Every structure is written in C-alpha cells, then in structure tokens.
Short mmCIF file of C-alpha atoms and ligand atoms in Angstrom, two decimals:
data_model
loop_
_atom_site.label_atom_id
_atom_site.label_comp_id
_atom_site.label_asym_id
_atom_site.label_seq_id
_atom_site.Cartn_x
_atom_site.Cartn_y
_atom_site.Cartn_z
CA MET A 1 0.15 0.16 -0.16
CA GLU A 2 1.16 3.44 -0.87
CA ARG A 3 2.69 5.45 2.37
CA GLU A 4 0.00 8.35 1.23
CA ALA A 5 -2.76 6.20 1.72
CA LEU A 6 -1.65 5.20 5.12
CA LEU A 7 -1.29 8.77 5.88
CA SER A 8 -4.66 9.85 4.76
CA GLY A 9 -6.59 7.25 6.09
CA LEU A 10 -8.88 7.44 3.08
CA VAL A 11 -8.13 3.93 1.74
CA HIS A 12 -10.80 1.36 2.88
CA PRO A 13 -10.91 -2.00 0.96
CA GLY A 14 -14.29 -3.15 -0.07
CA GLY A 15 -15.36 0.24 -0.47
CA ARG A 16 -16.36 0.56 3.16
CA GLU A 17 -17.26 3.61 4.73
CA PRO A 18 -14.79 4.80 7.52
CA ALA A 19 -15.91 4.73 11.18
CA PRO A 20 -18.06 7.47 12.41
CA GLY A 21 -17.08 10.46 14.16
CA SER A 22 -13.98 10.30 16.66
CA LEU A 23 -13.73 6.71 16.18
CA ARG A 24 -11.99 7.26 12.85
CA VAL A 25 -8.90 8.41 14.56
CA VAL A 26 -8.71 5.10 16.18
CA GLN A 27 -9.29 3.28 12.94
CA GLY A 28 -6.61 5.44 11.23
CA PHE A 29 -4.31 4.54 14.23
CA VAL A 30 -4.68 0.85 13.88
CA ASN A 31 -4.25 1.33 9.99
CA THR A 32 -1.06 2.93 9.94
CA VAL A 33 0.69 -0.05 8.68
CA ASP A 34 0.25 -2.39 5.77
CA ARG A 35 1.21 -5.71 7.45
CA GLU A 36 1.35 -7.96 4.46
CA HIS A 37 3.07 -5.46 2.11
CA GLY A 38 4.30 -2.69 4.21
CA PRO A 39 5.15 0.35 4.79
CA ASP A 40 4.83 0.79 8.53
CA LEU A 41 4.52 4.53 9.23
CA PHE A 42 6.07 3.60 12.78
CA ASP A 43 9.25 2.42 11.36
CA ASP A 44 10.88 5.89 12.08
CA ALA A 45 9.95 8.97 13.78
CA ALA A 46 9.20 10.95 10.82
CA GLY A 47 6.46 8.76 9.72
CA LEU A 48 4.65 8.83 13.28
CA ALA A 49 5.25 12.72 13.46
CA GLU A 50 3.60 12.97 10.04
CA TRP A 51 0.64 11.01 10.69
CA LEU A 52 -0.11 12.83 14.13
CA GLU A 53 0.12 16.10 12.41
CA ARG A 54 -2.52 15.10 9.58
CA GLN A 55 -4.53 13.96 12.71
CA MET A 56 -4.23 17.62 14.09
CA LEU A 57 -2.41 16.08 17.04
CA PRO A 58 1.05 17.29 16.34
CA ALA A 59 3.83 16.08 18.77
CA ASP A 60 7.48 15.80 18.91
CA VAL A 61 8.69 12.32 18.68
CA LYS A 62 10.97 11.50 21.35
CA ALA A 63 12.99 8.31 22.29
CA GLY A 64 10.77 5.38 23.29
CA ASP A 65 7.68 7.12 21.58
CA LEU A 66 7.53 4.90 18.54
CA GLU A 67 7.81 1.67 20.27
CA ALA A 68 5.34 2.76 22.75
CA ALA A 69 2.97 3.92 20.11
CA ALA A 70 3.43 0.90 18.28
CA GLU A 71 2.67 -1.19 20.92
CA VAL A 72 -0.73 0.61 21.85
CA ARG A 73 -1.60 0.12 18.09
CA GLU A 74 -1.26 -3.54 18.28
CA ALA A 75 -2.94 -3.65 21.73
CA LEU A 76 -5.81 -1.91 19.91
CA ARG A 77 -5.68 -4.50 17.06
CA SER A 78 -6.08 -7.13 19.53
CA LEU A 79 -9.33 -5.59 21.09
CA LEU A 80 -10.53 -5.11 17.29
CA TRP A 81 -9.90 -8.90 16.59
CA ALA A 82 -11.83 -9.84 19.94
CA ASN A 83 -14.70 -7.60 18.23
CA ASN A 84 -14.48 -10.01 15.47
CA GLY A 85 -14.86 -13.21 17.38
CA GLY A 86 -11.14 -13.67 18.58
CA PRO A 87 -9.98 -14.12 22.02
CA HIS A 88 -9.88 -11.41 24.65
CA GLU A 89 -6.23 -10.57 25.65
CA PRO A 90 -5.67 -9.23 29.23
CA GLU A 91 -2.20 -8.05 28.04
CA ALA A 92 -3.59 -6.13 25.43
CA ARG A 93 -6.09 -4.21 27.93
CA GLU A 94 -2.88 -3.89 30.44
CA VAL A 95 -1.02 -2.01 27.41
CA LEU A 96 -3.96 0.48 27.11
CA GLU A 97 -4.47 1.02 30.65
CA GLN A 98 -0.71 1.83 31.12
CA ALA A 99 -0.72 4.09 28.32
CA ALA A 100 -3.84 5.97 29.48
CA ARG A 101 -2.03 6.46 32.75
CA ARG A 102 1.09 7.90 30.72
CA ALA A 103 -1.23 10.17 29.07
CA ARG A 104 -3.02 11.17 32.41
CA LEU A 105 -6.39 11.10 31.10
CA GLU A 106 -8.66 12.96 33.29
CA PRO A 107 -12.35 13.52 33.00
CA ALA A 108 -13.74 16.85 32.00
CA PHE A 109 -17.20 18.29 32.23
CA PRO A 110 -17.79 20.81 29.51
CA PRO A 111 -21.49 22.12 29.01
CA ASP A 112 -21.36 20.21 25.56
CA GLY A 113 -20.75 16.53 27.14
CA ALA A 114 -18.29 14.81 29.40
CA GLU A 115 -15.05 13.70 28.06
CA LEU A 116 -11.58 12.43 29.04
CA VAL A 117 -8.81 15.06 28.41
CA PRO A 118 -4.90 14.09 27.96
CA ARG A 119 -3.14 16.20 30.81
CA SER A 120 0.34 14.75 29.59
CA THR A 121 2.28 16.11 26.78
CA GLY A 122 3.93 14.99 23.62
CA VAL A 123 3.16 11.60 21.98
CA ASP A 124 1.75 10.46 25.27
CA ALA A 125 -1.05 13.13 25.08
CA ALA A 126 -1.66 12.40 21.27
CA VAL A 127 -2.08 8.53 22.28
CA GLY A 128 -4.26 9.67 25.27
CA HIS A 129 -6.57 11.42 22.52
CA ILE A 130 -6.99 8.33 20.70
CA LEU A 131 -7.62 6.13 23.73
CA ALA A 132 -10.25 8.69 24.81
CA ALA A 133 -11.96 8.23 21.56
CA ALA A 134 -11.89 4.30 21.95
CA PHE A 135 -13.24 4.82 25.59
CA ALA A 136 -16.18 7.07 24.29
CA ALA A 137 -16.94 4.35 21.69
CA MET A 138 -17.01 1.57 23.99
CA LEU A 139 -19.72 3.71 26.17
CA ASP A 140 -21.76 4.63 22.98
CA GLY A 141 -21.69 1.10 21.65
CA SER A 142 -20.22 2.09 18.31
CA TRP A 143 -16.91 0.26 19.48
CA ARG A 144 -18.09 -3.40 18.59
CA ARG A 145 -18.57 -2.64 14.97
CA LEU A 146 -15.02 -1.41 14.66
CA LYS A 147 -13.19 -4.83 13.68
CA ALA A 148 -9.84 -6.02 12.76
CA CYS A 149 -9.68 -8.45 9.59
CA PRO A 150 -8.58 -12.02 10.33
CA GLY A 151 -7.17 -12.45 6.98
CA HIS A 152 -3.78 -13.89 6.86
CA ASN A 153 -1.30 -10.81 7.46
CA CYS A 154 -4.12 -8.70 7.35
CA GLY A 155 -5.43 -7.23 10.67
CA TRP A 156 -6.80 -3.97 8.83
CA ALA A 157 -9.47 -2.04 10.86
CA PHE A 158 -12.85 -1.75 9.15
CA TYR A 159 -16.11 -0.38 10.59
CA ASP A 160 -18.94 -3.16 10.07
CA ARG A 161 -22.11 -0.96 8.91
CA SER A 162 -23.90 -4.62 8.25
CA THR A 163 -27.54 -4.75 9.76
CA ASN A 164 -26.64 -7.08 12.46
CA ALA A 165 -22.77 -6.39 12.65
CA SER A 166 -21.84 -9.85 11.05
CA ALA A 167 -19.15 -8.83 8.82
CA THR A 168 -15.85 -10.83 9.03
CA TRP A 169 -13.41 -9.62 6.29
CA CYS A 170 -12.20 -6.28 5.35
CA SER A 171 -13.37 -7.00 1.96
CA MET A 172 -14.95 -10.00 0.31
CA SER A 173 -12.85 -9.90 -2.71
CA VAL A 174 -9.52 -9.76 -0.89
CA CYS A 175 -9.55 -11.70 2.45
CA GLY A 176 -12.98 -13.32 2.20
CA GLY A 177 -12.26 -14.70 -1.11
CA ARG A 178 -8.82 -15.93 -0.23
CA SER A 179 -10.32 -17.63 2.94
CA LYS A 180 -12.71 -19.43 0.60
CA ALA A 181 -10.13 -20.44 -1.70
CA GLY A 182 -8.18 -21.82 1.22
CA ALA A 183 -11.08 -23.81 2.44
CA TYR A 184 -11.66 -25.41 -1.02
CA TYR A 185 -8.02 -26.33 -1.21
CA ARG A 186 -7.95 -27.96 2.31
CA ARG A 187 -11.19 -29.70 1.58
CA ARG A 188 -9.72 -31.06 -1.60
CA ARG A 189 -6.55 -32.37 -0.04
CA ALA A 190 -8.63 -33.75 2.73
CA SER A 191 -10.86 -35.72 0.24
CA GLY A 192 -7.55 -36.75 -1.75
CA ALA A 193 -8.68 -35.11 -4.73
ZN1 ZN B 201 -8.32 -8.25 5.30
#
C-alpha cells in the first residue's frame, strides 16, 4: 500500500465507509501499517510525526515514543480482533491502561458533554486522545462494530455497517475470497482429490 494511503486514512478495502466521528482516528491509528506488504509508518519517527500532524495531534517524537505507539496500536488491534470473534487478551488491555496513565487522562465536564482529556504532553498526550476516542465509543456502543480483519497477515481495521454487525472480512474480494479458496483447497486435500 502507498505510504500516502496510510497517512490519509482514506483507503478502505471493499469500498467500506470509514468509522463515524472520533472513532475514525482510532481506525486510522490501527491502519498505520500495511501488515502484508508494508510500509509501517511507525518504522521511523518522521512517519509517526507526520501521521500525528495529519490528525491535528502534532507532537515531538522522542526516544521510546515509536515503540510505545506501536505497542498501543497492536493492543488496539487485539481488541478489534476480539470484536470479530477473536480471544480477549488481558495483556492488550493492560497496555492500553498503562498508556492511559502515561497520558494522564482525566474526566472533564464541559457543557457540551463529558470527555476524557489528556493532561500529559507529547506523543503520550496524542495517544491519550486516541484512547479517549476508543473509550467514548465503548460507552456509546459503536466500538463493537470496529473490527480487525482476521485474514492472513491482514488485521486491517474496518467499520462494520451491516445490519446485525456480522461482517468478518475487510473485503470479500480480498481476504474473504482468499479464505474461501483456502477452505476449498483444504477440502480437496482432505478428500485426496
Ligand atoms: Zn483483510
């Protein structure tokens, strides 16, 4: 995938609409890597800095920030797999809770609605904004529709708008089709055909 596609967050396999509202930044954060073909925007500080800038969350990237951001990204992906029928991983929740503490997320009570606000600075605070968006989505129920694709080497985050939230694949033509082909060949092998 093109680096620009990962930066813009505008590319969605299968023609899906992006996640609604502030959940979009969570989706974009998880989709900062093409796990099958590369690139990974978090391979270098410039990539993370540019992505944050594009989300209007500018921050100086310091030592350790890249690793921490990537760890939070993969922990979020783990939760999105769980939304898609995968196992619940306590380690992933622990990573997110630690990141929320580093961001010093605090409740705020403005007239237009309660929110969590990071009191930290730098990348910790930027990641805090993303975690606050995930937290809000968990409360309003939209979270369960944000899923990670279980396709081999995929893990792409997509927003499932199907009526009963039953979509599995990022795209039927990419991962869904592959999975069908895989099942077909496995059946053929099993029957000795
Ligand atoms: Zn996929």
